[in-house]
Amino acid sequence: MSSVQLYLDLKGHEESLESLIQRVIEVTTPPAARAVHTLDDDLSLEVVNGLLAYDFVYDVTIADELDSVLATGSKPRPVSSTRWITAFIAEDSRVYTARLSIPGYGDSVAGTIRFTVDIDVVLAPFFDRSGLILGAGMLRNTLLVLFLFFAFHLMLTRPLIQLVKEMSSIDLDKPGQSRIKYPTDHRDDELGELVTTTNKLLDLMELSLAKRRAVELALRRSEEHIRQIIDSLPVMVGARNKDGNYIFANKALADFVGKTTAEMQNCHVSDLLTFYLNDVDRLIEIDCSVISGEVESEVLEENFRSIDGNPVYLQTYIKPIEFYDERVALIVSTDISERKRAQFKMEFMAYHDALTDLPNRVHLVERLEHELRRAKRHGYHGAVLFIDLDHFKTINDSLGHPVGDEVLKQVAQRLQRSVREEDLVARLSGDEFVVVLTVLDQDLSIAALKAAEIGEKIRAKISEPYIYDEMELRVSGSVGVVVYPDADSSVHELIKYADTAMYQVKERGRDAIEFFNTDMADKVSQQLLMEGDLHRALEDQQFELYYQPKIDCVTKAVVGAEALLRWQHPVKGFISPVDFIPVLETSGLIVDVGAWVLTEACKALELWQSKGLWRADMRLSINISPRQFRRKTFVQDVSAALSLGNIPDNSLDMEITEGVVIQNVDETISTMAQLSDMGVSFSLDDFGTGYSSISYLKSLPVSTLKIDRSFVRDIVDDQNDRVLVETIVTMGCLLGMNVVAEGVEDEEQLRLLKKYGCHSYQGYLTSPAVPLDKFEAFLKC
């Protein structure tokens, strides 16, 4: 209201000023016009002074039509403290100009009168009145505010303060037990409504809190149960965000990394898994891809190294879940260390020998195939060494398999120490080892020389004594060597070639090194072809039994015969037993062929029995191979053959070598005893050429000793052979055995044998081995 009043007063002053100025102009214009027209300076000056007499005019100027000043005057402006207000609400001064015209001259201008008005002087009365108005307004307003303050304090503020104090004292945990009191005389007004509403709100809060406490209790129990379940799981459960920070971990996971579940929160995966062997950055990338939905889930194997250095393997499943207001990756890890170790063990066992932990045949073939390809690609040579221990069976048979196993372990260790790390040492079976030498040289001759040097080193190491339970054992090794790559030879061919070279060493006396050569390759090739021919020979009945008579040294009568295997090839003709018998032995066909020989010999005995050609004291001998003799069903096979027909009792004799006897004496004696009960007699063939088995003769059910033809051949000229033959005959007679000499070709040999007391002989002196029909002629004599 004061502002409006002041505004209207200001407008009134401005209108009064304009009205006053118009009257001043009307009064001063005529004399000023005459003064200009008459150029009366005194009159002009009087007009000027007359205007300056007004306190609000401080500058006046009268000029003619050419703007030449006739009179002017001014006075200083008074000092005022309100001048700045004047400048703010209006202006500091205002200039008025009026045209001077002379009556009777029309509208022509004779000159101008111009004067400047001090607005601040004009508004001085306004400012005085404004001060009074503002002072009165301030006093009125102050009194009104004080009145309202006390009124509101009594009517509103004091009750509100009381309400605030009571509200501040409310127990927020038990809001229903608190009540707001009604202010005095305010029960039915807005304050009363506020108190009523507040009390209702407290009741609702109490009810809501009770429900919330019940829900929280149920949730807490549920979370505790879930936490107990998760913590009791035998798997590691956790949750990671996209930054790789754990926001949750169960006890199994926390224990695994050596922390508590509380310490796991907000720990980065790289800080926790000090022994983590996988790429942490890659793990975070997988988490992000799962969280973002690029993949639904991820399964991976994680590798760790525990504090004690043992490897730990986890199979981890990663799936996205909503965890509160964040999407994170759920991590579920299962310890698969035992399964991994079992898998590694199975893989190791599949590729390694159980006794020596050396690579086995499967590993050898795969590695050798790789080395063969690499050698061809890079143009260098390597070598394959096939090593067989000499007389190793003697240790097994005399000292037992535990001693033999210990020797094999020491041999394996010596072989590994004799070669480089990049070379391979493998055990094939029994006492057979293979060494693969890699990257020897690009020059074949130099590579062969290096292979020979390493082979000699290996042979020397093997020949060093072995100490077992204060016993000093010695074995030697036969080493066959083949250099690769060789033309288009395969891995199996290389091993076969090295094996062939090793057998060449065996034939030449053992404990040496032999390189595979072209002759050996031809021999192997011929042997493979012969194996095929032998299979067909058995199927097509190309075999035939020949019989060499055994003659009494004194009476010259036939006392028996030896059945000998012969092979008439339909294309190649007659093939010597010297050529095909070893192939039968190495290929395993000797078992089937031996069974055929047994059957045919029994048929011949039955035939001769039916013709009355076979006497009761005669024996038909057949040769039994070691492999055939060692078959578990050998006794049953012989029994079945004997029961096929009417075979004379005690007419079948089996010739076995000393090698069969020495391998497993107890088993050999058991087998021979069972066959002896069936009427089968035994002859010890090639006696004196193999192992010394004299100590076993007294316990073996052997009825005949056969003197090898190598002793008989030079008996006439060689004193040593005569001594050996005489010793064998004497020993056989003292033991009550029959003695048969092989390879007797002249009368002088027969005379000496008769002199020493030999019972019978066989050889070209009487007859070579002949077919069935020709042998019957001897029986009829």
C-alpha positions in Angstrom: 0.0 0.0 0.0 2.9 2.4 0.8 4.4 1.6 -2.6 1.2 2.3 -4.4 0.8 5.6 -2.5 4.3 6.6 -3.3 3.8 5.8 -7.0 0.7 7.8 -7.2 2.3 10.7 -5.4 5.2 10.6 -7.8 2.9 10.6 -10.8 1.1 13.6 -9.3 4.4 15.5 -8.8 5.3 14.9 -12.4 1.9 16.1 -13.6 2.3 19.2 -11.4 5.8 19.8 -12.8 4.5 19.7 -16.3 1.7 22.0 -15.6 4.0 24.5 -13.8 6.5 24.3 -16.7 3.7 25.1 -19.2 2.7 28.2 -17.1 6.3 29.3 -16.9 6.7 29.0 -20.6 3.4 30.9 -21.2 4.6 33.7 -18.9 8.2 34.0 -20.2 7.6 33.5 -24.0 6.2 36.9 -24.9 8.9 39.1 -23.3 11.6 36.8 -24.6 10.1 37.0 -28.1 10.1 40.9 -28.0 13.7 40.9 -26.7 14.7 38.7 -29.6 12.8 40.7 -32.1 14.2 44.0 -30.9 17.5 42.5 -29.9 17.1 43.9 -26.5 19.8 42.5 -24.4 18.5 44.0 -21.2 15.1 42.6 -21.7 16.6 39.2 -22.5 18.6 39.3 -19.3 15.5 40.2 -17.3 13.8 37.2 -18.7 16.7 35.0 -17.9 16.9 36.2 -14.3 13.2 35.9 -14.0 13.5 32.1 -14.8 16.4 31.6 -12.6 14.3 33.0 -9.8 12.6 29.6 -9.8 14.4 27.3 -7.4 14.1 24.3 -9.7 15.6 26.2 -12.8 19.4 26.4 -12.8 20.3 27.2 -16.4 18.6 29.5 -19.0 19.6 30.5 -22.6 17.8 32.8 -25.1 19.0 32.6 -28.7 17.8 34.2 -32.0 16.7 32.4 -35.1 20.4 31.9 -36.1 21.0 30.3 -32.7 23.0 33.3 -31.6 22.8 33.7 -27.8 21.3 36.9 -26.7 21.3 36.2 -23.0 22.2 33.3 -20.7 22.4 32.6 -17.0 22.8 29.8 -14.5 23.1 29.1 -10.9 24.8 26.3 -8.9 22.7 23.2 -8.1 22.1 22.6 -4.4 23.7 19.6 -2.6 21.2 16.9 -2.1 21.3 13.3 -0.6 18.4 12.2 -2.7 19.9 12.9 -6.1 20.8 9.2 -6.6 17.2 8.2 -6.0 16.0 10.8 -8.4 18.4 9.5 -11.1 17.0 6.0 -10.4 13.3 6.7 -10.5 13.3 9.5 -13.1 16.2 11.6 -14.3 18.7 14.0 -12.7 17.6 17.0 -14.8 15.3 17.8 -17.7 15.7 20.4 -20.5 12.7 22.3 -21.9 12.8 24.3 -25.1 10.2 26.8 -26.4 10.0 28.5 -29.8 9.7 32.3 -29.8 7.4 33.8 -32.5 6.3 37.4 -33.1 2.7 38.2 -33.4 1.7 39.3 -36.9 4.5 37.3 -38.5 2.7 34.1 -38.9 4.5 30.8 -37.8 8.0 32.1 -38.4 10.4 31.5 -35.5 12.3 34.4 -34.2 14.4 32.5 -31.7 14.3 29.9 -28.8 14.3 29.9 -25.1 15.9 26.9 -23.4 16.1 26.2 -19.6 17.1 23.2 -17.5 15.0 22.0 -14.6 16.6 20.3 -11.5 14.3 17.3 -11.0 15.7 16.5 -7.6 14.6 20.0 -6.4 11.2 19.5 -7.9 10.8 16.1 -6.1 12.1 17.4 -2.8 8.5 17.7 -1.4 7.8 14.2 -2.7 10.8 12.8 -0.9 9.8 14.5 2.4 6.3 13.1 2.2 7.6 9.7 1.2 9.7 9.5 4.3 6.7 10.2 6.5 4.6 7.6 4.6 7.4 5.0 4.9 8.0 5.7 8.5 4.3 5.4 9.3 4.0 2.2 7.3 7.0 0.6 9.0 5.6 1.5 12.4 2.2 0.1 11.4 3.6 -3.0 10.0 5.8 -3.6 13.0 2.9 -3.3 15.4 0.9 -5.7 13.2 3.7 -8.3 13.0 4.2 -8.2 16.8 0.4 -8.7 17.2 0.4 -11.6 14.8 3.5 -13.1 16.3 2.0 -13.3 19.8 -1.3 -14.4 18.3 0.2 -17.2 16.3 2.5 -18.2 19.1 -0.4 -18.6 21.5 -2.8 -20.2 19.0 -0.4 -22.3 16.8 3.3 -22.3 17.6 3.1 -23.3 21.2 0.7 -26.3 20.4 3.0 -27.3 17.5 6.1 -27.2 19.7 4.3 -29.4 22.2 3.3 -31.8 19.4 6.9 -31.8 18.1 8.3 -32.6 21.5 5.8 -35.5 21.9 6.6 -36.8 18.4 10.4 -36.6 19.1 9.8 -38.8 22.2 8.1 -41.5 20.2 9.9 -44.9 20.3 10.2 -45.9 16.7 10.6 -49.6 17.5 7.3 -49.5 19.4 5.3 -46.7 17.8 1.9 -48.2 18.9 2.7 -47.7 22.5 3.1 -43.9 22.1 0.1 -41.4 22.0 0.1 -37.7 21.0 -2.0 -35.6 23.4 -4.6 -33.1 22.2 -3.5 -29.4 22.7 -5.8 -27.4 25.0 -8.8 -26.0 23.2 -7.7 -27.6 19.9 -9.5 -30.9 19.8 -11.9 -29.9 17.1 -9.7 -27.8 14.9 -7.0 -28.7 12.4 -4.5 -29.4 15.2 -6.9 -31.9 16.7 -7.2 -33.5 13.2 -3.4 -33.6 13.0 -3.2 -35.4 16.4 -5.9 -37.8 15.5 -4.3 -38.6 12.2 -0.9 -39.0 13.8 -2.2 -41.4 16.4 -3.8 -43.5 13.6 -0.5 -43.4 11.7 1.3 -44.7 14.8 -1.1 -47.6 15.0 -0.6 -48.4 11.3 3.2 -48.1 11.8 3.0 -50.6 14.7 1.0 -53.0 12.6 3.3 -52.6 9.7 6.4 -53.0 11.8 4.9 -56.2 13.3 4.3 -57.6 9.9 7.7 -56.5 8.7 9.4 -58.1 11.7 7.6 -61.3 11.0 8.6 -61.2 7.3 12.2 -60.3 8.2 12.3 -63.1 10.8 11.0 -65.5 8.2 13.5 -64.2 5.6 16.3 -64.3 8.1 15.5 -67.9 8.9 15.2 -68.7 5.3 18.5 -67.0 4.5 20.2 -68.8 7.4 18.8 -72.1 6.2 19.9 -71.4 2.6 23.3 -70.2 3.8 23.7 -73.3 5.9 22.7 -75.5 2.9 25.1 -73.6 0.6 27.9 -73.7 3.2 27.4 -77.4 3.8 27.5 -78.2 0.1 30.7 -80.1 -1.0 31.1 -77.6 -3.9 32.4 -74.1 -4.0 29.7 -71.5 -4.6 30.3 -67.8 -5.3 29.1 -64.8 -7.3 31.2 -62.3 -9.2 30.3 -59.1 -10.9 31.5 -57.9 -14.2 34.6 -56.3 -12.7 35.7 -59.6 -11.2 34.9 -58.8 -7.6 33.3 -61.4 -5.4 30.0 -60.3 -3.8 29.2 -63.7 -2.3 31.1 -66.9 -1.4 30.2 -69.9 0.6 32.4 -71.4 3.3 33.9 -74.1 1.0 35.1 -71.4 -1.4 36.3 -69.1 1.4 38.2 -72.0 3.0 39.7 -72.9 -0.3 41.4 -69.5 -0.7 42.2 -69.1 2.9 39.7 -66.4 3.8 36.4 -66.0 5.7 33.1 -65.4 3.9 33.1 -61.8 5.1 36.6 -61.2 3.7 35.5 -62.6 0.4 33.1 -59.8 -0.3 34.4 -57.2 -2.8 37.7 -59.1 -3.1 39.0 -59.2 -6.7 39.6 -62.6 -8.2 43.2 -61.8 -8.9 43.8 -60.9 -5.2 42.3 -64.1 -3.9 43.6 -66.7 -6.3 47.3 -66.3 -5.8 47.9 -69.8 -7.1 45.5 -69.5 -9.9 47.1 -71.0 -13.0 44.6 -69.8 -15.6 44.3 -66.4 -17.3 42.4 -64.1 -14.9 41.6 -61.6 -17.7 40.1 -64.4 -19.7 38.1 -65.5 -16.7 36.7 -61.9 -16.3 35.8 -61.9 -20.1 33.8 -65.1 -19.6 32.0 -63.6 -16.6 31.1 -60.5 -18.7 29.9 -62.6 -21.6 27.7 -64.6 -19.3 26.4 -61.5 -17.4 25.6 -59.7 -20.7 23.7 -62.7 -22.1 26.1 -63.4 -25.0 26.2 -67.0 -23.8 23.7 -68.8 -21.5 26.3 -70.6 -19.5 30.0 -71.6 -19.5 31.7 -74.8 -18.3 35.5 -74.7 -17.9 38.3 -76.5 -16.0 40.4 -74.4 -13.7 43.9 -75.2 -12.5 45.3 -74.3 -9.1 48.4 -74.9 -7.1 47.8 -75.3 -3.4 50.0 -73.8 -0.7 51.8 -77.1 -0.4 52.5 -77.1 -4.2 50.0 -79.9 -5.1 47.9 -79.4 -8.2 44.2 -78.8 -7.7 41.7 -79.1 -10.6 38.2 -77.6 -10.5 35.3 -78.0 -12.9 33.4 -74.7 -12.8 29.9 -73.8 -14.1 29.2 -70.1 -14.7 25.6 -69.0 -15.1 23.9 -65.5 -14.8 21.6 -64.7 -11.9 19.9 -61.6 -10.5 21.5 -60.8 -7.2 19.5 -58.0 -5.5 19.5 -55.2 -8.0 22.5 -56.4 -10.0 23.1 -59.1 -12.6 26.1 -61.2 -11.7 27.8 -64.5 -12.6 27.0 -67.5 -10.4 30.1 -69.6 -9.9 29.8 -73.3 -8.9 33.1 -75.2 -8.7 33.6 -78.9 -8.0 36.9 -80.4 -7.0 37.8 -83.0 -9.7 41.4 -83.5 -8.6 40.9 -87.2 -7.7 39.2 -87.8 -11.0 41.9 -85.9 -12.9 44.6 -87.8 -11.1 42.8 -91.1 -11.9 42.5 -90.0 -15.5 46.2 -89.0 -15.6 47.1 -92.4 -14.0 45.0 -94.2 -16.6 46.5 -92.3 -19.4 50.0 -92.9 -17.9 49.2 -96.6 -17.6 47.9 -96.7 -21.1 51.2 -95.4 -22.4 53.7 -96.7 -19.8 55.0 -99.9 -18.5 53.7 -100.7 -15.0 57.0 -102.2 -13.7 59.6 -99.7 -14.9 57.3 -96.6 -15.7 59.0 -96.5 -19.1 56.8 -95.8 -22.2 55.2 -99.0 -23.6 54.7 -100.2 -27.1 51.8 -97.9 -27.8 53.8 -94.9 -26.7 56.8 -96.0 -28.6 54.9 -96.4 -31.9 53.3 -93.0 -31.6 56.5 -91.3 -30.7 58.5 -93.1 -33.4 55.9 -92.1 -36.0 56.3 -88.5 -35.0 60.1 -88.7 -35.0 60.1 -90.4 -38.4 58.0 -87.6 -39.9 60.2 -85.0 -38.3 63.4 -86.6 -39.5 62.1 -86.8 -43.1 60.9 -83.1 -43.0 64.1 -81.7 -41.6 66.5 -84.1 -43.3 68.4 -85.6 -40.3 68.9 -89.2 -39.2 68.1 -91.0 -35.9 68.4 -94.6 -34.8 66.3 -97.3 -33.2 68.1 -99.6 -30.7 66.4 -103.0 -29.9 67.9 -104.4 -26.6 67.4 -107.8 -25.3 69.0 -109.0 -22.0 71.1 -112.2 -22.3 70.3 -115.1 -20.0 67.8 -113.1 -18.0 65.5 -116.1 -17.7 68.2 -117.7 -15.6 67.8 -115.0 -12.9 64.0 -115.3 -12.9 64.1 -119.1 -12.7 66.8 -119.4 -10.2 66.2 -116.4 -7.9 62.6 -115.6 -8.6 60.6 -112.9 -10.3 61.0 -110.3 -7.6 64.8 -110.3 -8.2 64.2 -110.2 -12.0 61.8 -107.3 -11.6 64.4 -105.4 -9.6 67.0 -106.0 -12.3 64.6 -104.8 -15.0 64.0 -101.6 -13.0 67.8 -101.0 -12.7 68.2 -101.7 -16.4 65.5 -99.1 -17.2 67.3 -96.5 -15.0 70.6 -97.2 -16.6 69.1 -96.9 -20.1 67.6 -93.5 -19.2 70.9 -92.2 -17.8 72.7 -93.3 -20.9 70.7 -91.2 -23.4 69.6 -87.6 -23.7 66.4 -86.1 -22.4 65.0 -85.8 -26.0 65.6 -89.5 -26.7 63.1 -92.2 -25.8 63.5 -95.4 -23.8 60.7 -97.9 -23.9 60.0 -101.4 -22.6 58.3 -103.7 -25.1 57.8 -106.8 -22.9 59.8 -109.1 -20.7 63.5 -108.2 -21.0 63.1 -106.4 -24.3 63.8 -102.6 -24.5 63.8 -100.1 -27.3 65.8 -96.8 -27.4 64.9 -94.1 -30.0 67.8 -91.8 -30.6 66.7 -88.5 -32.2 68.5 -85.9 -34.3 71.9 -87.6 -34.5 73.2 -86.0 -37.7 72.2 -85.1 -41.3 75.0 -87.4 -42.6 74.0 -91.0 -42.5 77.5 -92.4 -41.7 78.0 -89.9 -38.9 74.6 -90.7 -37.5 75.4 -94.4 -37.6 78.7 -93.8 -35.8 77.0 -91.8 -33.0 74.4 -94.6 -32.7 77.1 -97.1 -32.4 78.9 -95.1 -29.7 75.7 -94.7 -27.7 74.9 -98.4 -28.2 78.3 -99.4 -26.8 77.7 -97.1 -23.9 74.4 -98.8 -23.2 75.8 -102.3 -23.6 78.6 -101.4 -21.2 76.1 -100.0 -18.6 73.9 -103.0 -18.8 76.9 -105.3 -18.3 77.8 -103.7 -15.0 77.0 -105.8 -11.9 73.6 -105.5 -10.2 73.5 -105.6 -6.4 70.5 -107.2 -4.8 70.3 -108.3 -1.2 74.2 -108.5 -1.0 74.2 -110.6 -4.2 76.1 -109.5 -7.3 74.2 -110.3 -10.4 75.4 -109.9 -14.0 73.5 -109.8 -17.3 74.5 -108.6 -20.7 72.6 -107.1 -23.5 72.3 -107.9 -27.3 71.7 -104.6 -29.2 70.2 -104.4 -32.7 70.4 -101.0 -34.4 68.6 -99.5 -37.4 69.1 -96.0 -38.7 66.0 -94.0 -39.8 64.6 -92.8 -42.1 65.3 -95.6 -44.5 63.4 -95.5 -47.8 59.7 -95.9 -47.0 60.1 -98.1 -44.0 57.2 -97.8 -41.5 57.6 -97.7 -37.7 56.7 -101.3 -37.3 59.2 -102.3 -40.0 61.9 -100.2 -38.2 61.2 -102.0 -35.0 61.2 -105.4 -36.8 64.5 -104.5 -38.5 66.1 -103.6 -35.1 64.7 -106.8 -33.7 66.2 -108.8 -36.6 69.6 -107.2 -36.0 69.3 -108.1 -32.3 68.6 -111.7 -33.1 71.6 -111.6 -35.4 73.7 -110.7 -32.3 72.1 -113.6 -30.4 73.1 -116.0 -33.2 76.6 -114.8 -33.1 77.1 -115.2 -29.3 75.2 -112.3 -27.6 76.6 -109.3 -25.7 77.3 -107.2 -28.8 75.9 -104.6 -31.2 74.7 -105.4 -34.7 73.4 -103.0 -37.4 70.5 -104.0 -39.6 71.6 -104.5 -43.2 70.1 -105.4 -46.5 70.7 -109.1 -46.0 68.7 -109.0 -42.9 65.9 -107.1 -44.6 65.8 -109.7 -47.3 65.7 -112.4 -44.6 62.8 -110.6 -42.9 61.0 -110.3 -46.1 61.5 -113.9 -47.0 60.4 -114.9 -43.4 57.1 -112.9 -43.9 56.4 -114.6 -47.2 57.2 -117.9 -45.7 54.8 -117.3 -42.8 52.0 -116.8 -45.4 53.1 -120.0 -47.2 53.1 -121.9 -43.9 49.6 -120.9 -43.1 48.5 -122.1 -46.5 50.6 -125.3 -46.1 48.7 -126.2 -42.9 45.3 -125.4 -44.5 46.1 -127.3 -47.7 47.8 -130.3 -46.0 51.2 -129.7 -47.6 53.0 -131.1 -44.6 54.1 -134.7 -44.3 55.7 -136.8 -41.6 58.9 -138.6 -42.4 60.3 -141.3 -40.1 64.0 -142.0 -39.3 64.5 -145.4 -37.8 66.3 -145.9 -34.5 68.7 -148.9 -34.7 70.0 -151.0 -31.8 73.8 -150.6 -31.7 74.4 -154.3 -31.1 71.6 -156.2 -32.9 71.0 -153.7 -35.7 67.3 -154.2 -35.2 64.8 -151.3 -35.4 63.8 -150.2 -31.9 61.7 -147.2 -32.9 61.7 -144.1 -35.0 61.7 -140.3 -34.9 58.9 -138.5 -36.7 60.3 -135.5 -38.6 58.2 -132.8 -40.3 58.7 -132.3 -44.1 57.2 -129.7 -46.4 56.6 -130.1 -50.1 55.7 -126.7 -51.5 53.5 -127.0 -54.7 55.6 -124.4 -56.5 59.0 -124.2 -54.7 59.3 -127.9 -54.1 60.9 -129.4 -51.1 61.8 -126.8 -48.4 64.4 -127.8 -45.7 63.2 -127.9 -42.1 66.2 -125.7 -41.3 64.5 -122.9 -43.2 60.9 -123.2 -42.1 61.1 -124.6 -38.5 62.5 -121.3 -37.1 59.7 -119.4 -38.9 57.1 -121.7 -37.3 58.7 -121.0 -33.9 58.8 -117.2 -34.3 55.3 -116.9 -35.9 53.6 -119.1 -33.3 52.4 -121.6 -36.0 54.5 -124.2 -34.3 51.6 -124.8 -31.8 49.1 -125.7 -34.6 51.6 -127.6 -36.6 52.8 -129.4 -33.5 49.2 -130.5 -32.8 49.0 -131.8 -36.3 52.2 -133.8 -35.9 50.9 -135.3 -32.7 47.7 -136.4 -34.4 49.5 -137.8 -37.5 52.0 -139.7 -35.3 49.1 -141.3 -33.4 47.4 -142.2 -36.6 50.7 -143.9 -37.8 51.0 -145.9 -34.6 47.4 -147.0 -34.9 48.1 -148.1 -38.6 51.2 -150.0 -37.7 49.5 -151.6 -34.8 46.7 -152.8 -37.0 49.3 -154.3 -39.5 51.2 -156.0 -36.7 54.4 -154.0 -37.5 54.8 -152.3 -34.1 56.3 -154.2 -31.3 55.6 -153.5 -27.6 59.2 -152.3 -26.9 59.3 -149.8 -29.7 58.9 -146.0 -29.4 57.9 -143.4 -31.9 59.5 -140.0 -31.0 58.0 -136.6 -31.9 59.6 -133.2 -31.2 57.8 -130.9 -28.9 58.5 -127.1 -29.1 58.8 -125.0 -25.9 55.8 -122.9 -26.9 53.7 -126.0 -27.5 54.8 -127.6 -24.2 54.0 -124.5 -22.2 50.4 -124.4 -23.3 48.0 -124.8 -20.4 45.9 -127.3 -22.4 48.9 -129.4 -23.6 48.1 -132.3 -21.4 44.5 -132.3 -22.5 45.6 -132.1 -26.1 47.8 -135.1 -25.8 45.1 -137.0 -24.0 42.6 -136.3 -26.7 45.1 -137.4 -29.4 45.8 -140.7 -27.6 42.2 -141.4 -27.3 41.4 -141.1 -31.0 42.1 -144.7 -31.9 43.7 -148.0 -30.9 47.2 -146.8 -30.1 49.8 -149.2 -28.6 50.5 -148.6 -24.9 53.7 -146.8 -24.1 54.5 -146.3 -27.7 54.7 -142.5 -27.9 57.9 -140.7 -26.9 58.3 -136.9 -26.8 61.6 -135.2 -27.4 62.1 -132.0 -25.5 65.2 -129.7 -25.3 67.0 -128.6 -22.2 65.7 -125.1 -22.8 62.2 -126.4 -22.0 63.3 -128.0 -18.8 65.4 -125.1 -17.4 62.7 -122.4 -17.9 60.3 -123.6 -15.1 61.5 -126.9 -13.6 58.5 -127.4 -11.2 55.9 -126.8 -13.9 57.9 -129.0 -16.4 58.1 -131.9 -13.9 54.3 -131.6 -13.2 53.4 -131.7 -16.9 55.8 -134.6 -17.7 54.5 -136.6 -14.7 50.9 -136.2 -15.9 51.9 -137.4 -19.4 54.0 -140.2 -18.0 50.8 -141.5 -16.3 49.3 -141.7 -19.8 52.2 -143.9 -21.0 54.1 -141.1 -22.7 57.9 -141.4 -22.3 60.4 -138.5 -22.7 63.7 -138.0 -24.4 66.1 -135.2 -23.6 67.1 -133.9 -27.1 70.5 -132.3 -27.9 71.8 -133.1 -24.4 74.9 -131.2 -23.5 74.5 -128.3 -26.0 72.3 -126.0 -23.8 72.1 -125.2 -20.1 73.6 -127.5 -17.6 70.7 -129.6 -16.5 72.5 -132.6 -15.0 71.2 -131.7 -11.5 67.6 -132.0 -12.8 68.0 -135.4 -14.4 67.4 -137.3 -11.2 64.0 -135.6 -10.7 62.8 -135.5 -14.3 60.8 -138.4 -15.7 63.2 -138.7 -18.7 63.9 -142.2 -20.0 66.2 -141.4 -22.9 69.2 -139.1 -23.5 70.0 -138.1 -27.1 73.6 -137.2 -28.0 73.6 -134.3 -30.3 75.0 -134.9 -33.8 77.6 -132.1 -33.3 79.4 -134.4 -30.8 79.0 -137.5 -32.9 80.2 -135.9 -36.2 83.9 -135.5 -35.0 84.0 -138.4 -32.5 86.5 -140.3 -34.6 89.0 -137.4 -34.9 88.3 -135.2 -31.9 89.5 -136.4 -28.5 87.3 -133.9 -26.7 84.1 -135.1 -28.5 85.0 -138.7 -27.6 85.4 -137.8 -24.0 82.1 -135.9 -23.9 80.2 -138.7 -25.7 81.7 -141.4 -23.4 80.7 -139.2 -20.4 77.1 -138.7 -21.6 76.7 -142.5 -22.3 78.2 -143.5 -18.9 76.1 -141.0 -17.0 72.9 -142.1 -18.8 73.6 -145.8 -18.1 74.3 -145.0 -14.4 71.0 -143.1 -14.2 69.2 -146.1 -15.9 68.4 -144.2 -19.0 68.5 -145.2 -22.6 71.1 -143.4 -24.7 70.5 -142.6 -28.4 73.1 -141.0 -30.7 72.1 -138.8 -33.6 73.8 -138.3 -36.9 75.7 -141.6 -37.2 77.0 -141.8 -40.7 79.8 -144.4 -40.8 80.8 -147.6 -39.2 83.7 -146.1 -37.2 81.4 -143.8 -35.4 79.1 -146.7 -34.6 82.0 -148.8 -33.4 83.0 -146.2 -30.9 79.4 -145.7 -29.7 79.0 -149.4 -29.2 82.3 -149.4 -27.3 81.1 -146.7 -24.9 77.8 -148.6 -24.3 75.4 -146.5 -26.4 72.1 -148.3 -26.7 70.9 -147.1 -30.1 71.5 -144.7 -32.9 69.9 -143.0 -35.9 71.5 -141.5 -39.0 72.4 -141.9 -42.6 74.5 -145.0 -41.8 71.2 -146.9 -41.8 68.7 -144.5 -43.4 67.6 -140.9 -43.5 64.1 -139.9 -42.7 61.7 -141.6 -45.2 58.0 -141.4 -46.0 55.5 -143.7 -44.3 55.5 -146.5 -46.9 59.2 -146.7 -47.0 59.6 -146.8 -43.3 57.1 -149.7 -43.2 59.7 -151.7 -45.2 62.1 -151.3 -42.2 59.5 -152.6 -39.9 58.8 -155.6 -42.0 62.5 -156.7 -42.0 
